[in-house]
mmCIF file of C-alpha atoms in Angstrom:
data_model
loop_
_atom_site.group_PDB
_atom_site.id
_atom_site.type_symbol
_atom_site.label_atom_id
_atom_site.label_comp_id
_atom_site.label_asym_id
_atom_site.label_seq_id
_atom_site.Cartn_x
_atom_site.Cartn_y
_atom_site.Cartn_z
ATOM 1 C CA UNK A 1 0.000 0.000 0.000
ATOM 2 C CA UNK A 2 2.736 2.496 1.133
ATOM 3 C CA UNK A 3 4.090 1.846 -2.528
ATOM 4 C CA UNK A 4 0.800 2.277 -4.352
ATOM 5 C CA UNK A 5 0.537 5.433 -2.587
ATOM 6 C CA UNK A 6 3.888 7.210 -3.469
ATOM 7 C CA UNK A 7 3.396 5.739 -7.024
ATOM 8 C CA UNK A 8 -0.557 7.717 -6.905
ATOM 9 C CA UNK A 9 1.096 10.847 -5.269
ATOM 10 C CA UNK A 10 -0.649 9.726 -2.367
ATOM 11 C CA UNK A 11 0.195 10.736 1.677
ATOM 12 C CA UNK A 12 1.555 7.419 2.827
ATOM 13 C CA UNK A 13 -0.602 6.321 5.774
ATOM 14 C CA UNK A 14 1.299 6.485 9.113
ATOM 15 C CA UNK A 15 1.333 2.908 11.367
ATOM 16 C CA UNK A 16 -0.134 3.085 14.459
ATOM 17 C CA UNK A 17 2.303 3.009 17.586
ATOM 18 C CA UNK A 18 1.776 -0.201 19.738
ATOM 19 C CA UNK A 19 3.028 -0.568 23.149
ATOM 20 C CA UNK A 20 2.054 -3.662 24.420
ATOM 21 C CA UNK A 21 3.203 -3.939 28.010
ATOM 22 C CA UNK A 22 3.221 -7.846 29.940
ATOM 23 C CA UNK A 23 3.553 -7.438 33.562
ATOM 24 C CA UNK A 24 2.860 -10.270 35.410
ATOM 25 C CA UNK A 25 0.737 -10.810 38.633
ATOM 26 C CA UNK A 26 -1.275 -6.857 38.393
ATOM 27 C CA UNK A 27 -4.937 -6.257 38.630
ATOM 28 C CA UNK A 28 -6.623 -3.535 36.690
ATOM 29 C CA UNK A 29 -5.931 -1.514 39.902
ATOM 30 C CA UNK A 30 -2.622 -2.050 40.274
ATOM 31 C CA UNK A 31 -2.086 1.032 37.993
ATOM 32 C CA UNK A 32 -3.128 4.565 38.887
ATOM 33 C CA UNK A 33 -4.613 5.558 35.420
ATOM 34 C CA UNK A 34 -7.753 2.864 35.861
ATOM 35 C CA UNK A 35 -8.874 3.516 39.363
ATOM 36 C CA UNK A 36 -6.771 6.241 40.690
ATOM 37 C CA UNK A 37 -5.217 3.938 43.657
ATOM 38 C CA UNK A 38 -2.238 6.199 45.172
ATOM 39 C CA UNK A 39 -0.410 3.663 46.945
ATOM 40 C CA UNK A 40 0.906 1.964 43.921
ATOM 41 C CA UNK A 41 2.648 5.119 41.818
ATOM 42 C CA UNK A 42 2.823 4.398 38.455
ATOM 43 C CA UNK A 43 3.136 7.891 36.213
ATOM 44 C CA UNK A 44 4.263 7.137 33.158
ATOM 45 C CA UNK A 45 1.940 4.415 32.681
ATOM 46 C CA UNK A 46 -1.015 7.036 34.035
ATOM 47 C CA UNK A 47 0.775 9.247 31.221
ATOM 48 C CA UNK A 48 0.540 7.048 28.780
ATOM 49 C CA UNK A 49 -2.827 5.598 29.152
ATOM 50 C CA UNK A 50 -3.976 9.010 28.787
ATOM 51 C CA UNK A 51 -2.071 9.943 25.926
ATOM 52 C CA UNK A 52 -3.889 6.452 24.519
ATOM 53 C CA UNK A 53 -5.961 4.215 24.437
ATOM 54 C CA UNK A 54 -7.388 2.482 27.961
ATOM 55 C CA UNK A 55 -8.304 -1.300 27.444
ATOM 56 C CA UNK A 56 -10.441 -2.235 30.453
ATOM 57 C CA UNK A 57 -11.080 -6.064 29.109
ATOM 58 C CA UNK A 58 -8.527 -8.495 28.234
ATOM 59 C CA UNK A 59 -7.911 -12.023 28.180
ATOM 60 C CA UNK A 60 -4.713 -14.354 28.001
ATOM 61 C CA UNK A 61 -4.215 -18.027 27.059
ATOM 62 C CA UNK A 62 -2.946 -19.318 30.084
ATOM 63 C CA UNK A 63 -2.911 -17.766 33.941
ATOM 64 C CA UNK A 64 0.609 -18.622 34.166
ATOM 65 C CA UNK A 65 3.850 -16.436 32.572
ATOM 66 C CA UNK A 66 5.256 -18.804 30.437
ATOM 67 C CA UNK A 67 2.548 -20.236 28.404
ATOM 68 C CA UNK A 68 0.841 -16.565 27.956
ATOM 69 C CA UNK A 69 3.892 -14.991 26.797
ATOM 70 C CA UNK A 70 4.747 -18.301 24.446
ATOM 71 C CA UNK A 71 1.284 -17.549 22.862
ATOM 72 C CA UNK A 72 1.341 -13.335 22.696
ATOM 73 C CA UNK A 73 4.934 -13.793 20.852
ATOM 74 C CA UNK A 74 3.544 -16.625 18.442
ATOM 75 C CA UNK A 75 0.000 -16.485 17.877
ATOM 76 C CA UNK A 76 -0.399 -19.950 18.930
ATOM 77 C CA UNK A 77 -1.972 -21.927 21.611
ATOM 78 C CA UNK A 78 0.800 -22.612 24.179
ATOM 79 C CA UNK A 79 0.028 -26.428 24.491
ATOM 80 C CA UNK A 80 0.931 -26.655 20.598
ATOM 81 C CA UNK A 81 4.478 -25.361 21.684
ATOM 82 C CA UNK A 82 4.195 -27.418 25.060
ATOM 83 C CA UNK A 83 4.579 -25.240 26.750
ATOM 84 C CA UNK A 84 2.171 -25.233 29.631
ATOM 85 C CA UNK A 85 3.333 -24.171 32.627
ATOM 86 C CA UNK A 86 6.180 -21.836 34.135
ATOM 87 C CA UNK A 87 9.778 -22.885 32.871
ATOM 88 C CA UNK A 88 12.797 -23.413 34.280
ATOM 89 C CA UNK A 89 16.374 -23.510 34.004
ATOM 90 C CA UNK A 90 16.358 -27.156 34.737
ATOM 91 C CA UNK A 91 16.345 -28.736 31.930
ATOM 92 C CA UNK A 92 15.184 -32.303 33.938
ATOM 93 C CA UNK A 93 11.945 -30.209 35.844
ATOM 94 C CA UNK A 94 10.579 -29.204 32.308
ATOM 95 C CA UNK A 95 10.938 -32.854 30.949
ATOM 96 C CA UNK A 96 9.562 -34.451 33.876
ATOM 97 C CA UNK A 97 6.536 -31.948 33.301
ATOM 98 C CA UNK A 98 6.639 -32.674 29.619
ATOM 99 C CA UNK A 99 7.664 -28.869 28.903
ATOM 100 C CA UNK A 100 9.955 -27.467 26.289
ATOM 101 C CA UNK A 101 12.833 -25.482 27.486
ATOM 102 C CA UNK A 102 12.032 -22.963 24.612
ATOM 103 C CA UNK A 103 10.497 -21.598 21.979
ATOM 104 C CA UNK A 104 11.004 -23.117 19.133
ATOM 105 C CA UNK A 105 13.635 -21.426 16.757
ATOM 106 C CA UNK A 106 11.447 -22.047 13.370
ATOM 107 C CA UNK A 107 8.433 -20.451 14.613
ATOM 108 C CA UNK A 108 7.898 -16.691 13.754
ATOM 109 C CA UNK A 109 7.739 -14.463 17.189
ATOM 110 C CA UNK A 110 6.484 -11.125 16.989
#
């Protein structure tokens, strides 16, 4: 498209910005800018999220880290990667759980 457009004398159209931020084990009102709760201090996010857009609904494939970042950086269900559970270092824990130590290096991650 941006192509077609220089070719037509066309404005290219700009890409949205995307910050997607993971942070593991936070409510919705762990940050300021959704409920206004001083004792956790978070201004740049506050900043941010009014600079923004404010999602107030979300949902992730698994509860645990692991598996939901394995499935925001592929696209895929984190059982397909087996991964289903936290990972370790240990190399024999993640076996014995029938986890993979990794992503997968011939999958495309975001």
């Amino acid at each position: 498209l941006a192509f077609a457009a220089k070719v037509l004398g066309q404005p290219t159209p700009e890409r949205p910005n995307v910050v997607f931020i993971l942070a593991d084990d936070w409510g919705w009102g762990d940050v300021g800018i959704y409920n206004g709760d001083r004792r956790s201090r978070t201004p740049r996010l506050d900043a941010m999220g009014r600079q923004g857009t404010i999602f107030t609904d979300f949902h992730v494939a698994n509860p645990v880290c692991s598996p939901s970042r394995a499935a925001f950086m592929t696209g895929r269900h984190p059982a397909t990667l087996k991964i289903h559970t936290a990972l370790t270092m240990n190399h024999s824990q993640n076996a014995a759980r029938g986890c993979a130590d990794y992503l997968p290096t011939d999958i495309p991650t975001l």
